[in-house]
Every structure is written in structure tokens, then in C-alpha cells.
XYZ file of C-alpha atoms in Angstrom:
680
model
C -59.310 -30.650 -60.846
C -57.158 -29.552 -57.983
C -57.042 -31.411 -54.656
C -56.276 -29.738 -51.313
C -56.516 -32.914 -49.244
C -55.628 -33.206 -45.610
C -52.304 -32.207 -44.284
C -50.302 -34.922 -42.457
C -51.088 -33.280 -39.133
C -54.772 -33.015 -40.001
C -54.777 -36.631 -41.032
C -53.303 -37.819 -37.702
C -55.813 -35.722 -35.907
C -58.644 -37.169 -38.053
C -57.477 -40.740 -37.602
C -56.867 -40.828 -33.930
C -58.744 -37.923 -32.505
C -62.164 -37.879 -34.167
C -64.021 -38.669 -30.990
C -62.398 -35.748 -29.275
C -63.032 -33.573 -32.292
C -66.709 -34.428 -32.137
C -66.975 -33.761 -28.429
C -67.436 -30.024 -28.955
C -70.305 -30.757 -31.302
C -71.859 -33.436 -29.158
C -73.841 -30.916 -27.245
C -76.209 -31.268 -30.207
C -78.261 -34.362 -30.388
C -80.516 -36.175 -32.769
C -83.942 -37.420 -31.754
C -85.725 -37.034 -28.532
C -83.234 -38.644 -26.182
C -81.072 -35.633 -25.682
C -78.015 -37.921 -25.453
C -74.779 -36.657 -26.970
C -73.835 -38.099 -30.301
C -71.351 -40.909 -30.570
C -69.024 -41.517 -33.436
C -66.939 -44.472 -34.692
C -63.600 -43.311 -35.840
C -61.334 -45.819 -37.482
C -57.582 -46.191 -37.028
C -56.204 -44.760 -40.287
C -52.912 -46.553 -39.797
C -54.649 -49.925 -40.264
C -56.170 -49.162 -43.585
C -54.953 -51.532 -46.266
C -56.112 -52.752 -49.646
C -56.762 -56.481 -50.278
C -53.471 -56.527 -52.264
C -51.806 -56.173 -48.828
C -54.103 -58.240 -46.671
C -57.248 -60.259 -46.899
C -59.868 -61.322 -44.310
C -59.783 -65.061 -43.658
C -62.266 -67.378 -41.986
C -63.159 -71.047 -41.804
C -66.156 -72.846 -43.342
C -67.848 -75.717 -41.584
C -70.319 -78.402 -42.841
C -73.685 -76.911 -43.470
C -76.425 -78.557 -41.308
C -79.223 -80.152 -43.295
C -81.794 -79.969 -40.497
C -83.045 -77.321 -38.138
C -81.854 -77.356 -34.515
C -78.980 -79.716 -35.428
C -76.794 -78.658 -32.509
C -73.775 -78.634 -34.907
C -74.342 -75.224 -36.495
C -77.125 -73.084 -38.061
C -79.220 -74.112 -41.010
C -79.755 -71.366 -43.608
C -83.310 -70.930 -42.233
C -81.749 -70.082 -38.862
C -79.723 -67.191 -40.202
C -81.660 -64.789 -37.952
C -80.402 -66.476 -34.737
C -77.619 -63.924 -34.241
C -77.544 -64.696 -30.489
C -76.096 -68.182 -31.391
C -73.337 -67.040 -33.678
C -70.646 -67.112 -31.008
C -71.617 -70.608 -29.898
C -70.747 -71.996 -33.319
C -67.873 -69.604 -34.075
C -69.722 -67.738 -36.860
C -68.346 -64.321 -37.779
C -64.830 -64.954 -36.535
C -62.020 -63.967 -38.861
C -58.286 -63.326 -38.993
C -56.060 -61.345 -41.255
C -54.446 -63.276 -44.148
C -51.947 -62.566 -46.820
C -52.561 -60.158 -49.653
C -54.339 -60.939 -52.878
C -52.099 -60.588 -55.951
C -52.881 -58.036 -58.709
C -53.087 -60.263 -61.755
C -51.778 -58.817 -65.058
C -54.397 -59.466 -67.734
C -53.242 -59.313 -71.334
C -56.253 -61.161 -72.785
C -57.157 -58.235 -75.082
C -53.674 -57.560 -76.461
C -52.550 -59.098 -79.714
C -49.595 -60.973 -78.108
C -51.576 -62.088 -75.165
C -49.744 -63.547 -72.211
C -46.388 -63.084 -73.953
C -46.749 -59.290 -73.670
C -43.738 -57.895 -71.786
C -44.295 -55.942 -68.656
C -44.232 -52.231 -69.578
C -43.144 -49.274 -67.451
C -45.977 -47.097 -66.393
C -45.538 -43.764 -68.043
C -48.158 -41.598 -66.363
C -51.125 -41.963 -64.067
C -54.210 -40.588 -65.984
C -56.816 -41.050 -63.210
C -57.469 -42.438 -59.820
C -60.926 -43.039 -58.382
C -62.895 -45.233 -56.056
C -66.238 -47.018 -56.783
C -68.661 -48.499 -54.239
C -72.046 -50.054 -54.931
C -75.135 -51.785 -53.559
C -75.005 -50.186 -50.189
C -78.693 -50.959 -49.600
C -79.369 -48.531 -46.737
C -82.395 -50.159 -45.135
C -85.199 -49.104 -42.946
C -85.399 -52.410 -41.062
C -88.486 -51.271 -39.094
C -90.628 -50.545 -42.111
C -93.971 -52.347 -42.202
C -93.796 -53.598 -45.810
C -90.757 -55.872 -45.819
C -90.490 -59.541 -46.954
C -88.393 -60.850 -44.064
C -90.394 -63.904 -43.303
C -89.824 -65.583 -46.700
C -86.119 -66.046 -45.762
C -87.147 -68.146 -42.676
C -90.108 -69.974 -44.208
C -89.213 -70.922 -47.771
C -86.245 -73.252 -47.716
C -86.317 -73.807 -51.470
C -86.268 -70.248 -52.700
C -86.016 -67.932 -49.730
C -83.148 -69.353 -47.582
C -80.375 -67.852 -49.800
C -82.228 -64.669 -50.561
C -80.191 -62.210 -48.429
C -81.732 -59.325 -50.332
C -84.905 -60.138 -48.405
C -83.321 -60.657 -44.999
C -79.881 -60.761 -43.450
C -78.839 -59.499 -40.008
C -76.549 -56.973 -41.736
C -79.597 -54.792 -42.575
C -79.456 -53.362 -39.034
C -75.996 -51.859 -39.644
C -76.126 -50.367 -43.124
C -75.481 -46.705 -42.188
C -72.678 -47.480 -39.897
C -70.881 -49.720 -42.451
C -71.143 -46.943 -45.005
C -69.556 -44.551 -42.460
C -66.684 -46.968 -41.960
C -66.202 -47.304 -45.756
C -66.093 -43.545 -46.250
C -63.531 -43.120 -43.494
C -61.520 -45.819 -45.287
C -61.704 -43.835 -48.481
C -60.531 -40.743 -46.626
C -57.486 -42.599 -45.329
C -56.633 -43.979 -48.808
C -57.059 -40.443 -50.190
C -54.396 -39.161 -47.849
C -52.011 -41.867 -49.095
C -52.704 -41.178 -52.754
C -55.382 -38.637 -53.763
C -58.486 -39.670 -55.606
C -59.718 -37.569 -58.512
C -63.337 -38.515 -57.760
C -65.568 -41.269 -56.425
C -68.601 -42.927 -57.928
C -71.465 -44.966 -56.475
C -72.925 -47.432 -58.835
C -76.517 -47.673 -57.571
C -78.783 -49.404 -55.053
C -77.953 -46.802 -52.354
C -81.311 -47.646 -50.702
C -83.132 -50.880 -50.442
C -86.610 -49.799 -51.463
C -86.196 -46.177 -52.619
C -87.608 -44.761 -49.379
C -87.067 -41.124 -48.520
C -85.392 -41.902 -45.164
C -83.116 -44.546 -46.689
C -81.917 -42.093 -49.372
C -81.452 -39.264 -46.884
C -79.423 -41.470 -44.551
C -77.163 -42.382 -47.447
C -76.534 -38.780 -48.604
C -76.199 -37.569 -45.038
C -73.512 -40.132 -44.258
C -71.516 -38.950 -47.200
C -72.034 -35.348 -46.012
C -70.903 -36.149 -42.427
C -74.171 -35.250 -40.748
C -75.843 -36.574 -37.604
C -77.568 -39.818 -38.370
C -80.633 -41.260 -36.590
C -80.675 -44.768 -38.031
C -84.189 -45.719 -36.839
C -87.694 -44.955 -37.813
C -91.259 -44.905 -36.475
C -91.098 -44.800 -32.633
C -87.264 -44.984 -32.696
C -87.330 -47.900 -30.346
C -84.026 -48.771 -28.616
C -82.133 -45.639 -29.675
C -80.777 -45.099 -26.219
C -79.829 -48.783 -25.546
C -79.214 -50.730 -28.762
C -76.037 -50.044 -30.774
C -77.515 -50.201 -34.255
C -80.344 -47.803 -33.176
C -78.058 -45.289 -31.544
C -77.786 -41.913 -33.304
C -74.264 -41.077 -34.388
C -72.200 -38.439 -36.146
C -70.966 -39.592 -39.491
C -67.405 -38.684 -40.467
C -68.257 -37.606 -43.999
C -66.319 -37.822 -47.153
C -63.255 -35.567 -47.526
C -64.628 -32.416 -49.014
C -61.951 -32.303 -51.698
C -63.268 -35.557 -53.279
C -66.128 -34.963 -55.693
C -68.492 -37.903 -55.947
C -71.094 -38.987 -58.526
C -74.119 -41.145 -58.397
C -75.640 -43.899 -60.621
C -79.247 -45.030 -60.376
C -79.947 -48.661 -59.310
C -83.147 -50.777 -59.483
C -83.485 -50.712 -55.747
C -83.467 -46.917 -55.804
C -86.800 -46.693 -57.554
C -88.514 -50.091 -57.275
C -89.882 -51.834 -54.111
C -87.015 -54.067 -52.956
C -85.586 -53.513 -56.458
C -88.397 -55.612 -57.930
C -91.786 -53.935 -58.253
C -92.846 -50.527 -59.603
C -94.605 -48.754 -56.724
C -97.416 -47.162 -58.763
C -97.876 -49.520 -61.705
C -100.894 -51.274 -60.158
C -102.695 -48.962 -57.747
C -104.851 -51.871 -56.502
C -101.866 -53.315 -54.686
C -101.670 -50.155 -52.487
C -97.934 -50.533 -52.528
C -97.350 -46.813 -52.044
C -99.684 -46.792 -49.075
C -97.885 -49.751 -47.507
C -94.703 -47.737 -47.150
C -96.253 -45.301 -44.641
C -98.851 -47.654 -43.038
C -98.825 -48.621 -39.409
C -99.912 -52.227 -40.296
C -97.324 -54.891 -40.946
C -97.751 -56.405 -44.393
C -99.531 -59.719 -45.040
C -98.704 -60.987 -48.578
C -97.740 -64.118 -50.328
C -94.373 -65.658 -51.138
C -93.293 -63.646 -54.178
C -90.356 -66.022 -54.910
C -92.689 -68.753 -56.038
C -92.626 -68.443 -59.854
C -95.642 -67.951 -62.095
C -97.745 -71.146 -61.649
C -97.795 -71.651 -65.475
C -94.004 -71.933 -65.328
C -93.966 -74.662 -62.704
C -95.135 -77.523 -64.881
C -92.695 -79.998 -66.432
C -93.505 -78.604 -69.855
C -92.983 -74.976 -68.835
C -90.736 -72.995 -71.121
C -88.036 -70.570 -69.970
C -87.463 -67.942 -68.948
C -89.090 -68.304 -65.547
C -91.369 -65.329 -64.968
C -92.473 -64.217 -61.485
C -95.958 -62.985 -60.874
C -95.185 -60.439 -58.232
C -98.547 -58.632 -58.490
C -100.744 -61.548 -57.514
C -98.583 -62.495 -54.501
C -98.488 -58.949 -53.264
C -102.243 -58.642 -53.591
C -102.833 -61.869 -51.673
C -104.818 -63.338 -54.560
C -102.254 -65.860 -55.789
C -103.580 -69.436 -55.763
C -100.060 -70.690 -55.246
C -99.451 -71.999 -51.728
C -96.139 -72.252 -49.991
C -95.615 -75.851 -48.779
C -92.115 -76.026 -47.423
C -90.444 -79.452 -47.008
C -88.075 -78.258 -44.278
C -90.084 -75.900 -42.144
C -93.522 -77.391 -42.742
C -94.915 -73.982 -43.351
C -97.992 -73.964 -45.577
C -100.216 -71.156 -46.697
C -100.409 -68.260 -49.197
C -100.622 -65.114 -46.962
C -98.204 -64.298 -44.179
C -97.219 -61.357 -41.992
C -93.707 -60.572 -43.105
C -92.318 -59.046 -39.989
C -89.987 -56.205 -38.952
C -86.761 -55.905 -36.977
C -87.337 -55.258 -33.260
C -85.425 -52.065 -32.453
C -85.326 -52.952 -28.744
C -83.513 -56.281 -29.415
C -79.666 -56.080 -29.199
C -79.437 -58.902 -31.812
C -82.023 -57.474 -34.163
C -84.687 -60.053 -33.499
C -87.570 -60.363 -35.940
C -91.109 -59.828 -34.753
C -94.611 -59.973 -36.239
C -94.206 -62.933 -38.607
C -96.445 -65.881 -39.446
C -99.673 -66.981 -41.159
C -102.333 -64.325 -41.200
C -104.863 -66.525 -39.513
C -102.651 -66.764 -36.427
C -103.193 -63.080 -35.642
C -106.450 -61.767 -34.190
C -105.662 -58.377 -35.703
C -102.931 -56.928 -37.892
C -99.657 -56.323 -35.959
C -98.734 -52.607 -35.909
C -95.698 -50.352 -35.854
C -95.483 -46.669 -35.518
C -96.167 -45.148 -38.964
C -93.567 -42.779 -40.312
C -94.061 -40.385 -43.301
C -90.310 -40.379 -43.863
C -90.659 -43.985 -45.040
C -92.455 -42.818 -48.181
C -91.498 -44.126 -51.629
C -89.640 -41.664 -53.886
C -90.358 -41.187 -57.583
C -87.316 -41.315 -59.812
C -87.398 -37.476 -60.172
C -87.773 -37.023 -56.400
C -84.850 -39.427 -55.732
C -82.654 -37.467 -58.137
C -83.696 -34.171 -56.489
C -82.407 -35.318 -53.138
C -78.818 -35.263 -54.393
C -79.075 -31.445 -54.652
C -79.606 -31.252 -50.916
C -75.974 -31.893 -49.977
C -72.878 -30.325 -48.561
C -70.359 -32.329 -50.508
C -69.435 -31.706 -54.155
C -70.727 -31.388 -56.811
C -74.169 -30.199 -55.843
C -76.383 -32.790 -57.556
C -73.545 -35.405 -57.659
C -73.738 -35.517 -61.463
C -77.466 -35.065 -61.913
C -76.855 -31.327 -62.249
C -75.464 -32.254 -65.669
C -78.884 -33.600 -66.762
C -81.076 -30.992 -68.419
C -83.586 -29.733 -65.845
C -86.681 -30.704 -67.853
C -85.383 -34.305 -68.323
C -84.411 -34.999 -64.676
C -87.748 -33.615 -63.498
C -89.781 -35.571 -66.036
C -91.945 -38.510 -65.177
C -89.197 -41.024 -66.127
C -86.534 -38.973 -64.265
C -83.533 -39.094 -66.619
C -80.509 -40.292 -64.766
C -77.939 -40.305 -67.623
C -75.008 -37.898 -67.881
C -71.310 -37.696 -68.617
C -68.437 -35.812 -67.058
C -64.725 -35.235 -67.489
C -62.939 -35.645 -64.095
C -59.836 -33.559 -65.067
C -59.818 -31.063 -67.828
C -56.204 -31.870 -68.726
C -56.845 -35.639 -69.182
C -59.089 -36.767 -72.067
C -61.102 -39.221 -70.087
C -64.948 -39.132 -70.015
C -67.082 -41.107 -67.584
C -70.511 -41.991 -69.094
C -73.092 -42.565 -66.408
C -75.844 -44.696 -67.842
C -79.166 -45.656 -66.296
C -79.854 -49.207 -67.560
C -82.555 -50.214 -65.076
C -86.082 -51.098 -66.166
C -88.942 -48.531 -66.357
C -91.905 -48.207 -64.059
C -94.347 -48.262 -66.930
C -93.060 -51.384 -68.788
C -96.114 -53.378 -67.715
C -94.181 -56.452 -66.518
C -95.216 -58.258 -63.304
C -91.752 -59.872 -63.187
C -88.942 -58.973 -60.887
C -87.446 -55.732 -62.262
C -83.754 -56.647 -62.074
C -82.931 -56.879 -65.790
C -80.709 -54.666 -67.891
C -82.687 -52.288 -70.124
C -82.500 -49.237 -72.263
C -85.412 -47.358 -73.664
C -85.134 -45.536 -77.000
C -84.143 -42.246 -75.437
C -81.319 -43.763 -73.377
C -80.095 -45.904 -76.244
C -79.920 -42.823 -78.549
C -78.165 -40.864 -75.842
C -75.557 -43.591 -75.284
C -74.782 -43.829 -79.010
C -74.271 -40.085 -79.199
C -71.964 -40.127 -76.139
C -69.880 -42.892 -77.583
C -69.668 -41.147 -80.983
C -68.729 -37.841 -79.323
C -66.017 -39.558 -77.278
C -64.466 -40.966 -80.388
C -64.670 -37.671 -82.288
C -63.158 -35.769 -79.378
C -60.346 -38.323 -78.762
C -61.497 -39.177 -75.246
C -60.974 -42.414 -73.352
C -64.319 -43.598 -72.003
C -65.592 -45.561 -69.055
C -69.221 -46.517 -68.795
C -70.614 -46.608 -65.233
C -73.988 -48.449 -65.104
C -75.691 -50.463 -62.379
C -76.485 -53.606 -64.347
C -73.577 -55.574 -65.933
C -73.804 -57.156 -69.406
C -73.124 -60.582 -70.772
C -72.599 -62.348 -67.388
C -76.106 -63.332 -66.317
C -77.499 -66.694 -67.653
C -80.448 -66.748 -70.052
C -83.653 -67.028 -67.995
C -82.150 -65.411 -64.852
C -83.374 -62.333 -63.116
C -80.425 -60.113 -64.156
C -80.018 -60.905 -67.822
C -80.567 -58.275 -70.583
C -84.350 -57.974 -70.792
C -86.040 -59.542 -73.749
C -89.675 -59.640 -72.764
C -91.306 -60.089 -76.243
C -88.520 -61.642 -78.391
C -88.446 -65.187 -77.092
C -88.371 -68.187 -79.375
C -92.111 -68.889 -78.951
C -94.936 -66.572 -77.866
C -95.608 -68.445 -74.685
C -92.075 -67.754 -73.499
C -92.729 -63.995 -73.648
C -93.595 -61.849 -70.665
C -97.494 -61.828 -70.838
C -97.724 -58.333 -69.401
C -94.864 -56.369 -70.890
C -95.986 -53.406 -73.028
C -92.533 -52.440 -74.302
C -89.347 -53.960 -75.611
C -85.756 -53.267 -74.929
C -84.643 -50.639 -77.457
C -81.502 -52.631 -78.255
C -80.608 -56.298 -78.177
C -77.577 -57.475 -76.271
C -75.644 -58.350 -79.486
C -76.351 -54.913 -80.985
C -75.357 -53.131 -77.799
C -72.034 -54.996 -77.557
C -71.343 -54.281 -81.251
C -71.850 -50.533 -80.722
C -69.566 -50.633 -77.639
C -66.920 -52.437 -79.617
C -67.204 -49.906 -82.437
C -66.038 -47.289 -79.921
C -62.358 -48.329 -79.632
C -61.712 -45.553 -76.933
C -63.952 -47.447 -74.473
C -61.782 -48.870 -71.720
C -64.305 -50.594 -69.536
C -67.855 -50.977 -68.294
C -68.083 -50.753 -64.492
C -71.158 -51.960 -62.552
C -72.588 -53.453 -59.329
C -75.997 -55.243 -59.044
C -74.888 -58.873 -58.770
C -72.864 -58.301 -55.546
C -69.874 -60.013 -57.151
C -66.235 -59.049 -57.843
C -66.299 -60.351 -61.412
C -63.889 -59.189 -64.031
C -64.630 -60.071 -67.656
C -63.094 -59.527 -71.042
C -65.328 -58.648 -74.032
C -63.115 -59.345 -77.025
C -63.911 -58.219 -80.565
C -63.090 -60.351 -83.577
C -62.887 -59.680 -87.295
C -64.607 -61.729 -89.988
C -61.789 -64.229 -89.928
C -62.000 -64.795 -86.189
C -58.886 -62.758 -85.374
C -58.861 -60.620 -82.287
C -59.198 -56.884 -82.824
C -57.521 -55.500 -79.708
C -58.554 -51.805 -80.168
C -62.294 -52.770 -80.269
C -62.157 -54.976 -77.249
C -62.988 -53.791 -73.733
C -63.220 -54.889 -70.058
C -66.043 -55.174 -67.589
C -65.406 -54.839 -63.887
C -68.098 -55.658 -61.285
C -67.812 -54.650 -57.657
C -69.330 -56.415 -54.709
C -72.009 -55.154 -52.442
C -71.030 -53.101 -49.348
C -73.736 -54.749 -47.308
C -73.224 -58.465 -47.872
C -69.949 -60.397 -47.791
C -67.377 -59.570 -48.914
C -68.432 -55.951 -48.160
C -65.868 -54.385 -50.370
C -65.376 -51.309 -52.617
C -62.760 -50.877 -55.330
C -60.087 -48.436 -56.278
C -59.232 -47.798 -59.919
C -56.000 -46.335 -61.347
C -55.643 -45.667 -65.039
C -52.125 -45.514 -66.527
C -50.586 -44.645 -69.935
C -47.786 -47.176 -70.322
C -44.386 -46.838 -72.027
C -45.487 -49.346 -74.735
C -48.532 -47.176 -75.594
C -51.037 -49.455 -73.903
C -53.366 -48.219 -71.277
C -53.792 -50.356 -68.151
C -56.443 -50.179 -65.348
C -55.401 -51.390 -61.880
C -58.584 -52.515 -60.103
C -58.208 -53.495 -56.447
C -60.774 -54.473 -53.784
C -60.738 -52.779 -50.377
C -62.246 -54.036 -47.121
C -63.531 -51.075 -44.990
C -61.558 -50.624 -41.780
C -63.937 -50.939 -38.794
C -63.498 -49.732 -35.311
C -63.362 -52.516 -32.732
C -66.707 -52.901 -30.876
C -68.544 -50.613 -33.316
C -71.714 -51.373 -35.173
C -69.675 -51.587 -38.431
C -67.607 -54.303 -36.731
C -70.814 -56.133 -35.922
C -71.900 -55.708 -39.549
C -68.683 -57.427 -40.696
C -69.260 -60.288 -38.221
C -72.773 -60.703 -39.500
C -71.732 -60.631 -43.061
C -69.111 -63.258 -42.585
C -71.539 -65.368 -40.533
C -74.086 -64.969 -43.393
C -71.590 -66.524 -45.788
C -70.524 -69.266 -43.381
C -74.166 -70.218 -42.867
C -75.552 -69.931 -46.388
C -72.310 -70.734 -48.267
C -73.558 -68.883 -51.450
C -71.518 -69.082 -54.580
C -69.715 -65.707 -54.905
C -67.400 -66.953 -57.616
C -70.081 -67.263 -60.316
C -69.337 -68.010 -63.976
C -72.434 -69.010 -65.985
C -72.116 -71.351 -68.964
C -73.100 -70.008 -72.345
C -75.585 -72.676 -73.404
C -77.070 -73.161 -76.835
C -80.302 -74.674 -75.383
C -82.049 -74.116 -72.094
C -80.611 -76.564 -69.547
C -82.620 -79.823 -69.510
C -84.513 -78.980 -72.705
C -83.860 -78.989 -76.437
C -85.160 -75.418 -76.686
C -82.705 -73.065 -78.528
C -81.925 -69.833 -76.661
C -80.059 -66.656 -77.440
C -76.422 -66.358 -76.391
C -75.932 -64.795 -72.915
C -72.621 -63.449 -74.274
C -72.209 -62.796 -77.982
C -68.372 -62.436 -77.533
C -67.891 -66.168 -77.002
C -69.195 -69.446 -78.326
C -72.503 -71.090 -77.178
C -70.508 -74.157 -76.224
C -71.959 -74.807 -72.777
C -68.736 -73.750 -71.124
C -67.972 -71.020 -68.530
C -66.240 -67.821 -69.540
C -62.527 -68.404 -69.702
C -61.823 -64.735 -68.992
C -63.560 -64.850 -65.647
C -61.189 -65.705 -62.777
C -61.311 -65.319 -59.013
C -58.502 -64.828 -56.601
C -56.716 -67.479 -54.579
C -54.759 -66.884 -51.350
C -52.981 -69.702 -49.557
C -54.204 -68.835 -46.084
C -57.695 -67.622 -47.109
C -60.079 -70.573 -47.411
C -62.733 -68.665 -49.374
C -61.826 -65.717 -51.551
C -64.644 -63.745 -53.292
C -62.298 -60.957 -54.408
C -60.285 -60.306 -57.529
C -57.522 -57.695 -58.188
C -56.196 -57.178 -61.634
C -54.224 -54.915 -63.978
C -56.308 -54.776 -67.199
C -54.393 -53.929 -70.333
C -56.025 -52.227 -73.361
C -54.579 -51.418 -76.811
C -55.605 -48.015 -78.228
C -55.780 -46.736 -81.731
C -52.830 -44.697 -83.032
C -55.023 -41.646 -83.042
C -55.909 -41.967 -79.387
C -52.349 -42.723 -78.377
C -51.150 -39.564 -80.140
C -53.896 -37.561 -78.431
C -52.870 -38.943 -75.016
C -49.184 -38.059 -75.595
C -50.092 -34.540 -76.512
C -52.389 -33.895 -73.567
C -51.503 -36.238 -70.774
């Protein structure tokens, strides 16, 4: 696939004169203000990967009480006006993060000599979990983060001040991609799901329109503050370089309410109506687990009863030990578009309000069906039209379940196939639990097997791009491979599920390992930069390098560390293939909303101090019980130890590093090596 790119002169003009370039177009405006559009051009000369420089900041002791005067408690995350007082969000530039050579899956392991790179086979970027958010929508769950210290405080997916700046941060990231493309052209880009926060029409359109370089009006309803507040102000997105084709993966947030609840599964909840209502939502604390799972004798996994909380009929009451908040129905609040710090309004117990608080209703907030979400990617000015979904047969992508699986070959002259897999749950699975698990129905499982078999038969290297990673989430967690009706005892099963996963995790991994041309599985979902080996062994316990593969997760673009990844695939002189995976911090213009997003993301981490270097132990029994459980990772022993293949970066002058750069080596079969030498 040819690349025209930007000339050096065009690049300089792009990097340093974008504002001037937009001035001719700024006679046009978005919205009712008539004000000329602004833009936020980055300085292309400053763009660097994390292998060259890292962002560094200090961590302070976390207050244990509210109003401590020494810092902000996690429940005070929304007090953005106080960040400067305590130094939250300040950062400096540190040294680069090394690219670690990983020989885990080679027969000679760490003793493997460094080969010369023979030929670059592919270069692409991946970003994920962008979570474009309509922060003024009436049916959010913001209040839980402030009220529930036990379960809500760390739940940044429910609230973080970064939600006010999602479109502007995406614009900065795309400009950063463009600058890197000028340095070394990308063959393609791929977005790994969760482009929107709740699958709203306006969230999805903002996302696509930022990629397309269109005018963006990042507010909804009455468009409060669009003339005075930076995150509300309409702007002109730069747009992705037109020579870079980009492809899309479906995420759970793209078709479930806050990535958790099917919109139409229980019409009595009136969830679809809540999207376009003018009344702020009053519901319960959905993070309190099923009451039956809260007793000392409860058996894992913990299952959440989302439906009863959203209907206001749950008998479970929030009684918070820190805030003192008690009750089971609360107005959840919205972001005040007139507040320069994104203050939250309309929160509290239902009985405190004489009447429901209201916002201006907006039909553009409507929830999209899977098929409608897919259809929006055909309304685009960047390539390809459909962003991969044009490769799905028309009758399948328009069907009720909206098929989002396809494969493509980036360059005809290189035998590399990207398999885009939808492994999110289905709307009709019956579960009332949070819908964040990995899942394949029978049709998707059959399709994946056929794609792997075809890749082997056609001598193609393969990369699977799916939203949900495998074999990294602990048993009983919200992101593990779904097993609703196959637990050790019946009362551990999901009481409402009406279908099973079409394939167990061990069977899935075995099939993947039986496709030796598979290089790696790439994903998002967990907002972590985790790299993991999935080794294959023979009956004697000896490593089978050709059947082993890698998994590379990429962090969210909305929460710290707000990074995307670049991937370069090489055929080496020793007949191995290596994948160089490197994190990138988007470059942000000083004083821009994207710069404020970075400040808020760093402050979020300084205040919450979440563990972004996760590595779950593979336990044989559920922690604290004698109950046997399945292995979370069939490629390693159930010995209660963390995964030895999962590492995180260390940089001397960076106190907290949530990034990881690596060169991942993979041994191929002789047949595949010969095919590469003939064609590449």
C-alpha cells in the first residue's frame, strides 16, 4: 500500500503554522455563537517516543481523611480548583524508557545473540480506550465516585476530571501520530475499542470527526459555556494524515451503557429513554455486589446485580464509613458546562430534591445499536470507508448482533494478516452482571478458527486485534474470560445468564497455539501497558517456540498514562521475527485543553495511586477459601505466583512508571520462514 505522506515543507507548515492555516476556514463556525473556530496545533519538533523521554512526577502520602489540609483524599478527586495548591498534575521530562529484548519464547532464551534486522515487514500504531464522553448527559454515575469510599473512589471509569477533555486529547494524539508518520511512515493504524463511553451517537460522531479533521462542538444539550470555558469551546480538529488507513475494533463501552449494561435487555429499566431524557438520573450504587454474595459464606465469583440498582428497587443501602452517606437512591449528577474546572452539579439523595433536577435534552445523546454504531464508520472522509467494517458481509454487519469481525492484509507484498475480533459480550446473554468479560459466541468462534486455519494454509503471519485481553485477569474479576454456567457449584453460576461462552479459555489458547504463524494478540480494555508471553509446551514440558505467542496491551488514552503504541515488525537475519512495541505520550500544546487533560490525568494518579503495574497470581483456590477454581492462565502453573513474563519499566528519574517498551522475539516454522524470504 503506497504512502504519499507529507513533504518536509508541508510538515513544517503543518507543525508550526496550523493556526494560520485554519484562519482562512475560521469564518465558518460550529454552534450558535458565531465565534471563529480555534485549533490546538502541537509542535512537531517536540514529538518523542517514551524510549527517548518519559513524563515524571512525584507521589505524596495519600490522606486518609477528608479535608486533611495535606492533600486530597480519593473522594475529593473532583476538587480540580485545589490541584495547584497541593502540586497535583505537575510533571517534568525524564529519561527514556529502554526497549527490553524479550527472548522468553525462543529455545535458547536469554542466551540468544542479538540478530541484525533484515527487513521491516510492517509499521503501525494502535490506540485504545479513548472513551469520548458526553459529560453533560443526564444518565451518568458520577456521584458514586464521591460517595462510596469502599468501591467508588478508585472507579475512574465512573468519574475523573479527564472526561471534560476527551475530544481534545484525541486531537493531540492524532497530531502526534502525524508527526511520527513524517519521521517513519505507518502502514496503518488501529483503534482497539471503547471509542465512546456509553455508545452514544454524539460520542461516536465526535470520535470519527476528530479522526476526519472536522469542526468539533464538544458539548451537548444547551451547550453551556461554549464561549467561555476551554473544554466546551468548539474547535477544528487536525485530522489524521489522509495517507494512513485506520481500522476499528468494537469495545464493550461502544455498545453497553458505561460498558456494563445492555441498553434494551430489560425495557422496564427505561435505560434507552434515560439517554435522551431531560431529568438527571436517580439510581442506586451499582458497585455494591449482589447481596447474596456479601455474606461470609458467599462463593466466588462476585456477581453484580446491575438491574435492581438501576431500577431503584435494590434493598442494598450504601452506608459509607468515610463520607457518612447512606441511602439506596441518589441523583448521580452531571458536569457543569459553565464551570472552568468542570464542577459537578445535581448530586445527592433523592429525598433532598423537591423535584428532579433537569438538563436540556438532546436527541444526539441517543444510544446506538451495534449495527448503528458500525454504520457510522461509513460516514467518514478518511480511509478506508467503513474503517474495516466494509469487509464484513452487509447482511452480517446490519444484523441484530452487528457482526464486527473481519481481517485485512495491510500490504499485498507482505504476508501479514490482521484478524479483528469482537470478543465482547452479547446484549441478549441475560446476565445482570457488569458486561466487561471476554466472550465469543458460536459464530465468532467458528469464524476465528477459520481465519487462523486460512492464515496457516496461506503462509501468512497473523496478529489478532481484540478489545479484551486473555489470561491476565484474575478469576472472579470483572474482566476474566466469561464462564457464567460452568462454575464448580451451581450457586456460583450467574443466575440470569441464558448462554455460555462458545469456547473455554484453555481451548481458546490451545487453538491459538496450534496456529504457529500467530505473532501476537493486541488489546486494550484494562487500561494497562502489560506485555505477556503465552508459551506452549509439549507433553514432556519442553517449550515449543513456534507455537508460542505474545500478548501486548495498551493503556487508555483518557486515564494516566494516556499513551498509545507503535509497532514495528522485522524479519531478522537469524530467521526470527521480532516486534518492537513502544509507548508514546501525545504531545500537547501549552495552555490547551489537552494539556489540562494531561494535568488532570497525572493528578488523578497522584490522588488515587491506583496500581497500574498489575500482575495477578494464578491461584488454585479462591483467595481466603478452600474452593478450587479454574486457572486464569492455562500456560503457567496454578502456584499462587504472579506471571514471571509480565514486567514493567523502570527509569531512574521517573518515580512511577506505568509503561513498558519491548522487542518481542518469535520463532517461526521453516515453512513460514521460506515464505517470508520469497515474498518479503
